[in-house]
Coordinates of C-alpha atoms and ligand atoms in Angstrom, one line a residue:
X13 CA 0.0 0.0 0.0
X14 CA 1.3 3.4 -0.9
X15 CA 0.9 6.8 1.1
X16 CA -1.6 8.4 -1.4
X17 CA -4.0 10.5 1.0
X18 CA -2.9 14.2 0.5
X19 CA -3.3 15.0 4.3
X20 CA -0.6 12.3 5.4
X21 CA 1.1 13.1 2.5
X22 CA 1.7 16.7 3.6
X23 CA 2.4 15.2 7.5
X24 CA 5.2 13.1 5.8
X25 CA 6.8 15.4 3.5
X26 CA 6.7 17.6 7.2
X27 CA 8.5 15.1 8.9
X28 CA 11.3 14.4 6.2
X29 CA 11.8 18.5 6.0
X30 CA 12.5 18.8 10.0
X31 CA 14.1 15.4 10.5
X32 CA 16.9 14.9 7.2
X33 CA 19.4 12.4 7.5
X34 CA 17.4 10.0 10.1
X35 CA 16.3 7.5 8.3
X36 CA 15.1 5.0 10.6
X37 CA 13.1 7.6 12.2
X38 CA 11.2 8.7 8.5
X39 CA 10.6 4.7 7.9
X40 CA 8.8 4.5 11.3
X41 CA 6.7 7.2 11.0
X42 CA 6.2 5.9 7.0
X43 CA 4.8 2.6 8.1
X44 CA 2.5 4.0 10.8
X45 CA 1.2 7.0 8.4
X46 CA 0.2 4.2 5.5
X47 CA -1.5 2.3 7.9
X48 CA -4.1 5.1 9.6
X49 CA -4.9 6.6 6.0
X50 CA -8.6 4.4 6.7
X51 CA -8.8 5.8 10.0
X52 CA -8.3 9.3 9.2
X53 CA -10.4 8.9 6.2
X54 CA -13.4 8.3 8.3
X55 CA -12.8 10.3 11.1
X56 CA -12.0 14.1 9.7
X57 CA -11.4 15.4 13.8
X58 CA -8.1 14.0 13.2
X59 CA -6.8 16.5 10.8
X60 CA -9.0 18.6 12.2
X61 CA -7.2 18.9 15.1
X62 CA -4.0 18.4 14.4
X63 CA -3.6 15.0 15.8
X64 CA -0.9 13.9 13.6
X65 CA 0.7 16.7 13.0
X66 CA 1.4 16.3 17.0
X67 CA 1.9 12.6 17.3
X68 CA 5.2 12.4 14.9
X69 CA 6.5 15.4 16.4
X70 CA 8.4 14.6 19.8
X71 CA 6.8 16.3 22.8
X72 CA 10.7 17.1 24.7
X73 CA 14.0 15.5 23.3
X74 CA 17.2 15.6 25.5
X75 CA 20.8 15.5 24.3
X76 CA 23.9 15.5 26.9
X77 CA 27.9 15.3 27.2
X78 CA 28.2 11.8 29.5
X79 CA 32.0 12.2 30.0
X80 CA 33.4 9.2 31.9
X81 CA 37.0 8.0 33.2
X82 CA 37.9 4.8 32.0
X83 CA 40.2 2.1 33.7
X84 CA 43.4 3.4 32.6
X85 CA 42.9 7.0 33.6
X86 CA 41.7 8.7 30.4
X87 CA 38.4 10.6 30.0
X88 CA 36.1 9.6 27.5
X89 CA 32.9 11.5 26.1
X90 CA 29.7 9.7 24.9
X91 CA 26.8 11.1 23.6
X92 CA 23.4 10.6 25.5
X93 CA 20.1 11.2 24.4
X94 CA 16.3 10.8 25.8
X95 CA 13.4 11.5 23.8
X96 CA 9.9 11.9 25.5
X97 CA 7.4 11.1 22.7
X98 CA 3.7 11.2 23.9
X99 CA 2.5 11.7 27.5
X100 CA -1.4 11.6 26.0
X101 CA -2.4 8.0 28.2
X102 CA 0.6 8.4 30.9
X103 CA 3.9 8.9 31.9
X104 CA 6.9 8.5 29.3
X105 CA 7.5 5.1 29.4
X106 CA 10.6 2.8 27.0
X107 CA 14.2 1.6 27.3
X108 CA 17.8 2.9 27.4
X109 CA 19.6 1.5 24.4
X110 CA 23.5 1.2 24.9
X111 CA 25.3 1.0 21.5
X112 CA 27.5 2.6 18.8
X113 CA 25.1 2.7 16.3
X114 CA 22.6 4.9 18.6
X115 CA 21.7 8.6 17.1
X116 CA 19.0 10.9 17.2
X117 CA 17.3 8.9 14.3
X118 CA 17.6 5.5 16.0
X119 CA 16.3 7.0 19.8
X120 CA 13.2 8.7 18.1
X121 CA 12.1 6.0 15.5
X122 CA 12.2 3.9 18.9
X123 CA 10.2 6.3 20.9
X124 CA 8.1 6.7 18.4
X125 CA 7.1 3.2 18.2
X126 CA 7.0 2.3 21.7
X127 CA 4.0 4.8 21.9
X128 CA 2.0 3.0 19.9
X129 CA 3.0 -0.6 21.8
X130 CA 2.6 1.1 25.2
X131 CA -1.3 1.8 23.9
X132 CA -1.9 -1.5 22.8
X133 CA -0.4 -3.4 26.4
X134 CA -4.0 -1.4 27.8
X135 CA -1.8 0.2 30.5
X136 CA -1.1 3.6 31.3
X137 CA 2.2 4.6 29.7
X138 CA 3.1 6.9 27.3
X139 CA 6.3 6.4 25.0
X140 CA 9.7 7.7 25.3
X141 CA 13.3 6.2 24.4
X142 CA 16.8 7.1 25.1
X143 CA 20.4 5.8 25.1
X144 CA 23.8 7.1 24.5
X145 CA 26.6 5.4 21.8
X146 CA 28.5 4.1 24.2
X147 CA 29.7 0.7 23.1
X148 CA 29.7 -1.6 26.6
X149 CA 31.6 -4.9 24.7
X150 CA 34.8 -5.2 26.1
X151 CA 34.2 -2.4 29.2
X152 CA 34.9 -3.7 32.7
X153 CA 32.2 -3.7 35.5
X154 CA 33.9 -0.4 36.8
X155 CA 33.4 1.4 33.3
X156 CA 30.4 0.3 33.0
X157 CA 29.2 1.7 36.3
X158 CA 31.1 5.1 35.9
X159 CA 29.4 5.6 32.6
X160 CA 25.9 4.5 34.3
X161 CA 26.3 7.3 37.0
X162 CA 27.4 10.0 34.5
X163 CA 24.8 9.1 32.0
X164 CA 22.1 9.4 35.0
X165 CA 23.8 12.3 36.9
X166 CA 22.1 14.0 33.8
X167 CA 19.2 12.1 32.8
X168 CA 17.8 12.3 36.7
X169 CA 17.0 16.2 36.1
X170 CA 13.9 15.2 33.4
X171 CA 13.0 11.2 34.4
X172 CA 10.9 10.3 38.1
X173 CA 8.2 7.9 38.5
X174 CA 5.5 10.3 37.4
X175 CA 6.9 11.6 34.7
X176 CA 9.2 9.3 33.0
X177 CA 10.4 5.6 33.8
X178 CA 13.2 4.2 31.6
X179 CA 14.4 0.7 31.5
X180 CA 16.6 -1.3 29.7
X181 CA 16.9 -2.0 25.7
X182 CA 20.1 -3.5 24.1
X183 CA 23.2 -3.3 26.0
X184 CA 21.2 -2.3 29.2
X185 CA 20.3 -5.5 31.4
X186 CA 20.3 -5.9 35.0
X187 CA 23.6 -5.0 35.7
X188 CA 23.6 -1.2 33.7
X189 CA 19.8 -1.0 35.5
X190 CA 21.1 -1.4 39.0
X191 CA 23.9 1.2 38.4
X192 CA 21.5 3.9 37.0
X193 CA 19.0 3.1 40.1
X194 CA 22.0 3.3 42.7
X195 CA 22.8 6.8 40.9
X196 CA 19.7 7.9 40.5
X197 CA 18.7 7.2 44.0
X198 CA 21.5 9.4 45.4
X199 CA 21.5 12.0 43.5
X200 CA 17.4 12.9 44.4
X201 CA 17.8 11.2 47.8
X202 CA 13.9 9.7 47.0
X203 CA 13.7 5.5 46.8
X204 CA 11.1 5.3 43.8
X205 CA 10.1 2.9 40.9
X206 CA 12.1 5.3 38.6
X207 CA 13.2 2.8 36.3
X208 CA 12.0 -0.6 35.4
X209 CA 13.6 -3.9 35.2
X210 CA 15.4 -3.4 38.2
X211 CA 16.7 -6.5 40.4
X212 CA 14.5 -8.8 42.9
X213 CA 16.5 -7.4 46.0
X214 CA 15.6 -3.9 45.4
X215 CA 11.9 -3.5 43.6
X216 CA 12.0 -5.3 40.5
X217 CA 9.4 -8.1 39.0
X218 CA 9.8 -11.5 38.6
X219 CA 9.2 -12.5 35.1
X220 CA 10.5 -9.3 33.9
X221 CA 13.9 -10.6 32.7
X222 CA 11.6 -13.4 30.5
X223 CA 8.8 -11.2 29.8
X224 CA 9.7 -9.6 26.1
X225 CA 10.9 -13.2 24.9
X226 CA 7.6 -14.7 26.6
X227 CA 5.3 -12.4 25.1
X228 CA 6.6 -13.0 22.0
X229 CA 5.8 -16.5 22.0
X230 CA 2.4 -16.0 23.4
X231 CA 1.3 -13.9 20.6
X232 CA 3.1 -16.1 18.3
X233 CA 1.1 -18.9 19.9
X234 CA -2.1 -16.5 19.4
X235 CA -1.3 -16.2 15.3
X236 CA -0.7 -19.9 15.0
X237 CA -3.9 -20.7 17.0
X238 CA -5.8 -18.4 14.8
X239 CA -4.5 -20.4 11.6
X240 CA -5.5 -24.0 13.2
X241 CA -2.2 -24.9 14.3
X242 CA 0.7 -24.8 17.1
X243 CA 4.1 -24.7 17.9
X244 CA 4.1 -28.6 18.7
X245 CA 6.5 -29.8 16.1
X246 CA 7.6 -26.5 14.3
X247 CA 11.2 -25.5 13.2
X248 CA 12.0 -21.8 14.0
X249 CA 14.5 -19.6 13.4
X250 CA 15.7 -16.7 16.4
X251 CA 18.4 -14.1 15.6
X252 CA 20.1 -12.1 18.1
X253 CA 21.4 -14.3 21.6
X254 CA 20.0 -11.3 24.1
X255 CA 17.5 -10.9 26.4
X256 CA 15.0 -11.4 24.1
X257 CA 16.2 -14.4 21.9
X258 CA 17.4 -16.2 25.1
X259 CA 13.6 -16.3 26.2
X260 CA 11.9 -16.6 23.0
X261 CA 13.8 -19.8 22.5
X262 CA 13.3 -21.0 25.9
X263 CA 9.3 -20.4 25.7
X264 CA 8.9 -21.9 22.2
X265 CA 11.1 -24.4 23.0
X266 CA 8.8 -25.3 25.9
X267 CA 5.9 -24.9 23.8
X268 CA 7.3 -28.3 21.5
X269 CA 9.0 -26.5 18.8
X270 CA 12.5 -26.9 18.1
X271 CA 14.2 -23.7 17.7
X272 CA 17.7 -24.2 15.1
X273 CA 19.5 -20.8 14.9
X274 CA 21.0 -18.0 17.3
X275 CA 23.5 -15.1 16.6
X276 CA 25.2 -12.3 17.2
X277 CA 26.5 -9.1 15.3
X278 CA 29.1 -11.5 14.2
X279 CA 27.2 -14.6 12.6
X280 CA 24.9 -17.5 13.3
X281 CA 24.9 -20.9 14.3
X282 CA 22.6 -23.3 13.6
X283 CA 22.0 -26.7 15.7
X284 CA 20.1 -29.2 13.4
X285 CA 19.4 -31.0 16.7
X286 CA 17.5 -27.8 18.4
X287 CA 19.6 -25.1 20.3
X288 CA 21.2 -25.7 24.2
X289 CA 20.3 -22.8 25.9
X290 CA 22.5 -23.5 29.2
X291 CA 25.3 -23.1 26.7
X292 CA 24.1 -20.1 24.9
X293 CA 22.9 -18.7 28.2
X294 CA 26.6 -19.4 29.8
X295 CA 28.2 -17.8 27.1
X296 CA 26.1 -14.5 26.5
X297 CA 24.4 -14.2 30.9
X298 CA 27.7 -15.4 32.5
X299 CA 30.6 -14.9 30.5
X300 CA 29.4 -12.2 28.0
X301 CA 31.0 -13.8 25.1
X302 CA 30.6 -14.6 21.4
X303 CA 28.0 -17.1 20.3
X304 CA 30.3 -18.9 17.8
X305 CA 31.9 -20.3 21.0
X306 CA 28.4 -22.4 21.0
X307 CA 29.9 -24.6 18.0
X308 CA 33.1 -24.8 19.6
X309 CA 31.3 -26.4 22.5
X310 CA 28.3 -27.8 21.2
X311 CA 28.9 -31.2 18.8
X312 CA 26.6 -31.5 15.4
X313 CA 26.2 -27.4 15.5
X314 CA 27.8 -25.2 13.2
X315 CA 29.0 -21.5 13.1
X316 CA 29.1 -19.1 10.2
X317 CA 30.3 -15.8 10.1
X318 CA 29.1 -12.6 8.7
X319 CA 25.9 -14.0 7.9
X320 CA 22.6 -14.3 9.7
X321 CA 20.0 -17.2 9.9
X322 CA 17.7 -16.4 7.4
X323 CA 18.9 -18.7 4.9
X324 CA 17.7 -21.7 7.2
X325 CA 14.5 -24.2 6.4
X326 CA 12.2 -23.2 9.2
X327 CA 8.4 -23.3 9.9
X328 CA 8.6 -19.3 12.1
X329 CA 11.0 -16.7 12.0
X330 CA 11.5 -14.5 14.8
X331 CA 14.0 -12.0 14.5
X332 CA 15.1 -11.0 17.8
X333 CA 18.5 -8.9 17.3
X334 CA 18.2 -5.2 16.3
X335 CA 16.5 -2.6 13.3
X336 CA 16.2 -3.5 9.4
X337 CA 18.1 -6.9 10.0
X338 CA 16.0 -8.6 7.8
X339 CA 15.4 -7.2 3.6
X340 CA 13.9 -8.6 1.0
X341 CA 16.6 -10.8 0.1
X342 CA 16.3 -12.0 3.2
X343 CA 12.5 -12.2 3.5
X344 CA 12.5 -14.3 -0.1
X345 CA 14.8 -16.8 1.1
X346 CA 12.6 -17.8 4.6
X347 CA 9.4 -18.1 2.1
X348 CA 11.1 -20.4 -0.3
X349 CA 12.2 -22.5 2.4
X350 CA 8.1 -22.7 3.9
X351 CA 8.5 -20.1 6.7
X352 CA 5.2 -19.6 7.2
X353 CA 4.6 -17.2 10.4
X354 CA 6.9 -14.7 11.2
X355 CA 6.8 -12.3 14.7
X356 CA 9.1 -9.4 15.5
X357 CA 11.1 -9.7 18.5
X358 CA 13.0 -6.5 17.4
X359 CA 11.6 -3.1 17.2
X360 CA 11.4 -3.2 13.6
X361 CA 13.5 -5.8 12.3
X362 CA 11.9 -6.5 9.1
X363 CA 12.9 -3.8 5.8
X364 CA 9.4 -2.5 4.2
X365 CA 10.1 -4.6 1.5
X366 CA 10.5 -7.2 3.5
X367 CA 7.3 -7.2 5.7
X368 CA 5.7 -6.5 2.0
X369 CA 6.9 -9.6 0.7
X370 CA 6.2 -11.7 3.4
X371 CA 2.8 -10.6 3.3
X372 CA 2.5 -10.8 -0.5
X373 CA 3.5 -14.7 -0.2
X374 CA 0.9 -14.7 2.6
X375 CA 2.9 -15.4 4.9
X376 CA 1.1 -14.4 8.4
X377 CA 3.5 -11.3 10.4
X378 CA 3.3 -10.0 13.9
X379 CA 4.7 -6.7 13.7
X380 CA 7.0 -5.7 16.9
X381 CA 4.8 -2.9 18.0
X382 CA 2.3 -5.5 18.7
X383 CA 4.5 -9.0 19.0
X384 CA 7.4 -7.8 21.7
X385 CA 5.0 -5.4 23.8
X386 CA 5.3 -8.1 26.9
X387 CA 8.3 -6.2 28.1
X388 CA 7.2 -2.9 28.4
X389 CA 3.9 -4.8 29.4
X390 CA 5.8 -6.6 32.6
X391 CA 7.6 -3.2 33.5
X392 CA 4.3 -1.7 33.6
X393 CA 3.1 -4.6 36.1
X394 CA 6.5 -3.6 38.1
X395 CA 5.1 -0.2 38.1
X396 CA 2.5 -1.1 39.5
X397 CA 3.6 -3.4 42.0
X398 CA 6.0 -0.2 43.2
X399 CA 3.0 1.6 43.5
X400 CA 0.8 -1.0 45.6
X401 CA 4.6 -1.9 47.4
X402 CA 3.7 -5.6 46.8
X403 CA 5.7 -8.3 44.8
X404 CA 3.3 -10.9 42.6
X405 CA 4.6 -14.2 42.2
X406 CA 6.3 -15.4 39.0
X407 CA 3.1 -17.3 38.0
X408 CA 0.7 -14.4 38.5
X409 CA 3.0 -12.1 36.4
X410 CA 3.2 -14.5 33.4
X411 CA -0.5 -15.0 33.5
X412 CA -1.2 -11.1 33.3
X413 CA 1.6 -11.4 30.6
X414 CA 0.1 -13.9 29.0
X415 CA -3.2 -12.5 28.6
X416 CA -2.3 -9.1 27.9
X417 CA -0.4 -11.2 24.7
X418 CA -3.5 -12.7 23.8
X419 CA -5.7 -9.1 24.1
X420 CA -3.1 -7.4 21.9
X421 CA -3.5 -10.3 19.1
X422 CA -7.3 -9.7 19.4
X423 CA -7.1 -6.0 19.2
X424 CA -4.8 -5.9 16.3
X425 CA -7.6 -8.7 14.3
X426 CA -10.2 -6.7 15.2
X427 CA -9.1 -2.9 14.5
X428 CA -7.8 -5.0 10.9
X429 CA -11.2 -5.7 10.2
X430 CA -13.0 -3.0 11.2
X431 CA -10.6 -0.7 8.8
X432 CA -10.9 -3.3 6.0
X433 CA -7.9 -4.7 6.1
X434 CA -8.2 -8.4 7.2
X435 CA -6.0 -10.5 9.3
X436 CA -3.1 -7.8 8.4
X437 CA -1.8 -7.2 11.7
X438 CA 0.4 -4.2 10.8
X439 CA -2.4 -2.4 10.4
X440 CA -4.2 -3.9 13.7
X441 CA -1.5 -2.8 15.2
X442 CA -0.9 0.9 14.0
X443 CA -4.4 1.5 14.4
X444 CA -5.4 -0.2 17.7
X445 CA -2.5 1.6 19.5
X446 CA -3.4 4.8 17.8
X447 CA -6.7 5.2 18.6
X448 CA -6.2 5.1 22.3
X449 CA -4.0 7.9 21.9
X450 CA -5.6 9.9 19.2
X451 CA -9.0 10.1 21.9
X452 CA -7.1 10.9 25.2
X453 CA -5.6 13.7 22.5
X454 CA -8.7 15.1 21.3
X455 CA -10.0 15.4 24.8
X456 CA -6.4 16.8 26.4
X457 CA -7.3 19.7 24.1
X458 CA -4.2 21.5 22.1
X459 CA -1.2 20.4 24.1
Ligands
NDP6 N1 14.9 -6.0 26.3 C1 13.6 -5.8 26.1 O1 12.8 -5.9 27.0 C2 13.1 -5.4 24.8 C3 13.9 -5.4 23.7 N2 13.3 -5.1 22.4 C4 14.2 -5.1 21.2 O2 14.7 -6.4 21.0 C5 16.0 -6.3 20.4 C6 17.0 -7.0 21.2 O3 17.1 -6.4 22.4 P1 17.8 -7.1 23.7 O4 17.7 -8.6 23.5 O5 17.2 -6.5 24.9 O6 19.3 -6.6 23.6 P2 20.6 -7.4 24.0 O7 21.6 -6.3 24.2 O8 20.4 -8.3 25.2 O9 20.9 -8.3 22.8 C7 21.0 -7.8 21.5 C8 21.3 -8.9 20.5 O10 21.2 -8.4 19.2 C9 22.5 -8.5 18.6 N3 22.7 -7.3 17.8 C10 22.7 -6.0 18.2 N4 23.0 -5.1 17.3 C11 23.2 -5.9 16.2 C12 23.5 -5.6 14.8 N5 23.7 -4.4 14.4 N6 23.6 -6.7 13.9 C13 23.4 -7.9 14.4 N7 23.1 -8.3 15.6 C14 23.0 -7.3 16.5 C15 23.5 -8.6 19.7 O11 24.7 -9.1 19.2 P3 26.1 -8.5 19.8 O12 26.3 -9.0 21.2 O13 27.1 -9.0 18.8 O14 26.0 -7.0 19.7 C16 22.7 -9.4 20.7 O15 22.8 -10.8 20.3 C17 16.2 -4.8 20.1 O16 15.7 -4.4 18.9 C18 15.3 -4.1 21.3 O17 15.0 -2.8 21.0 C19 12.0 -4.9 22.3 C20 11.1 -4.9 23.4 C21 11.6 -5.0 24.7
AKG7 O1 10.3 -2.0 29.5 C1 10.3 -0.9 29.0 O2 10.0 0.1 29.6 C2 10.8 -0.7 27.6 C3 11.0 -1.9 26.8 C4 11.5 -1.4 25.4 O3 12.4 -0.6 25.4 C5 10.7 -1.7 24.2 O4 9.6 -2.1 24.3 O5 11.3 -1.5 23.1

């Protein structure tokens, strides 16, 4: 589907004028724009008022010097950045990305997405994102903590509990999460649920760690079940050996399929005989090393390097590592080998001419706005566990994980339909999250 309504038209050509050179951010906004030309078709308040002329434009962005000292004496300088996207349904809410490759581009296409998940999880949140390009591989524990507290010596003048509540995103786990609270914390002297994600011992939810990988499966599980079928017996294929891989393959793995492929920025290996996650977990959790170690270790498996998995025969794809991993190329080679589903673990994995091949061979996606929204979903449950100072057990979390999963697979098939557009889910998903935010908009008034 092309942009041809002359309203979003104008919104877009807007948005290329005041944002050149960032890409990623102009093929976010692209995707979302195509989808709600039905919506703002039949509801003329929109453009009426504004609405999105505001929504791609950023409510606040912050950009900062994060000097730090590293282990040899010598100061280095890192860029940080936080952008607070849309407070229309609640407080700034989305992770802190650590990572060369993060720019102004990157931070706002990602906090202009996680608006639209935040919607569909049901909960109050609004979307923000941030980061800095500082590259954590190969930084000791002391670095890394020395860049934490610089990073949040600024960021803790515009973040709080109220306002907005970070957490983390690639290269920001439990250990960069517990630095920024312990920072945080002393610099404001207040002991709130400022960030999410945070550790058992000091506020955090169980099931949180799981919970992006977890939903991801569950709405998988959701798609399949909607076709007639299951994950009993299915071949998949997971890039990426993070946070979210790790649990994506260990939930589909308990849900009987056989998952055959992990990577890293490096290259992929693939286990005909279905991955060892105590392996991949020992290598990536514990020792925070490179995944073709697994085919040193692992007999039958094999490593190859500078490519990733999507050249394997597999039943589901989920790509689970970073942005615009996955083209056309890519997307042609998973159909001709019968992929058949695929879900985003990623925030927005898939090329445009990827996701429009996929579903041109009708292949059945799960955008990530809709498909990795359990994280965000679980730090919302931590926020609210902070609030009612009560911890819910691992079991009550994943069920209210779970069936958040299941209600954002419904709302995207329904807000589909209702537009015209069965069973495509990028459009569910655009316009089930937008609509939420487009009504607490229109009755905020201009702001
Ligand atoms: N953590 C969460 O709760 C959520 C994360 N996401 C998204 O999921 C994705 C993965 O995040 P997460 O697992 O937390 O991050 P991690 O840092 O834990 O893992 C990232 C993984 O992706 C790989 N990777 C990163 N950059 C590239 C690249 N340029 N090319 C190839 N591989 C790359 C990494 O390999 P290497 O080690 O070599 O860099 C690593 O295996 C991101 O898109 C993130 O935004 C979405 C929702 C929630
Ligand atoms: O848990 C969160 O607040 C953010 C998760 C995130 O960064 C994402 O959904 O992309």
């Amino acid at each position: 589907m092309a942009l041809t309504n002359s309203y979003l038209q104008g919104v877009y050509e807007t948005v290329q004028k005041r944002n050149p050179n960032e890409p990623e951010f102009q093929q976010a906004v692209y995707e979302v724009l195509e989808s709600l030309q039905p919506v703002v078709e039949a509801r003329p308040e929109l453009e009426k008022n504004g609405i999105m002329e505001r929504i791609v434009e950023p409510e606040r962005m912050f950009m900062f010097r994060v000097p730090w000292v590293d282990d040899q004496g010598k100061v280095q300088v890192n860029r940080g950045f936080r952008v607070q996207f849309n407070s229309a349904i609640g407080p700034y809410k989305g992770g802190l990305r650590l990572h060369p490759s993060v720019n102004a581009s990157v931070i706002k296409f990602l906090g202009f997405e996680q608006c639209f998940k935040n919607s569909l999880t049901t909960l109050p949140m609004g979307g923000g994102k941030g980061g800095s390009d500082f590259d954590p591989k190969g930084k000791s524990d002391a670095e890394i903590m020395r860049f934490c507290q610089s990073f949040m010596t600024e960021l803790c003048k515009h973040i709080g509990q109220f306002t907005d509540v970070p957490a983390g995103d690639i290269g920001v786990g439990g250990r960069e999460i517990g630095f920024l609270f312990g920072q945080y914390k002393r610099l404001r002297n207040e002991y709130t649920g400022v960030l999410t994600g945070k550790g058992l011992s000091y506020g955090g939810s169980l099931a949180r760690t799981e919970a992006t990988g977890y939903g991801l499966c569950y709405y998988m599980k959701e798609m399949l079940a909607y076709k007639g079928t299951s994950f009993e017996g299915k071949t998949v294929a997971i890039s990426g050996s993070g946070n979210v891989a790790i649990y994506a393959c260990q939930k589909a793995t308990q849900l009987g399929a056989k998952v055959v492929t992990m990577s890293d920025s490096n290259g992929f290996i693939y286990d005909p005989n279905g991955i060892n996650l105590d392996v991949v977990k020992d290598i990536k959790e514990v020792k925070r090393g490179r995944i073709k170690e697994y085919a040193e270790r692992v007999p039958g498996s094999v490593y190859t390097e500078g490519q990733r998995p999507w050249g394997t025969k597999c039943d589901i794809a989920l790509p689970c590592a970073t942005q615009n991993e996955l083209n056309e190329e890519n997307a042609k080679a998973l159909i001709a080998n019968g992929c058949k589903f695929v879900a985003e673990g990623a925030n927005m994995p898939s090329t445009p001419e990827a996701v429009a091949a996929f579903q041109a061979a009708g292949v059945f996606f799960g955008p990530a706005k809709a498909a990795n929204a359990g994280g965000v979903a679980t730090s919302g449950l931590e926020m609210s566990q902070n609030s009612l100072r009560l911890s819910w057990t691992f079991e009550e979390v994943d069920q209210r994980l779970h069936d958040i999963m299941v209600n954002i697979f419904h709302t995207c098939i329904t807000a589909a339909e209702k537009y015209g557009h069965k069973d495509n889910l990028v459009m569910g998903a655009n316009i089930g999250g937008f609509e939420k935010i487009a009504d607490a908009m229109l009755a905020q008034g201009v702001c």
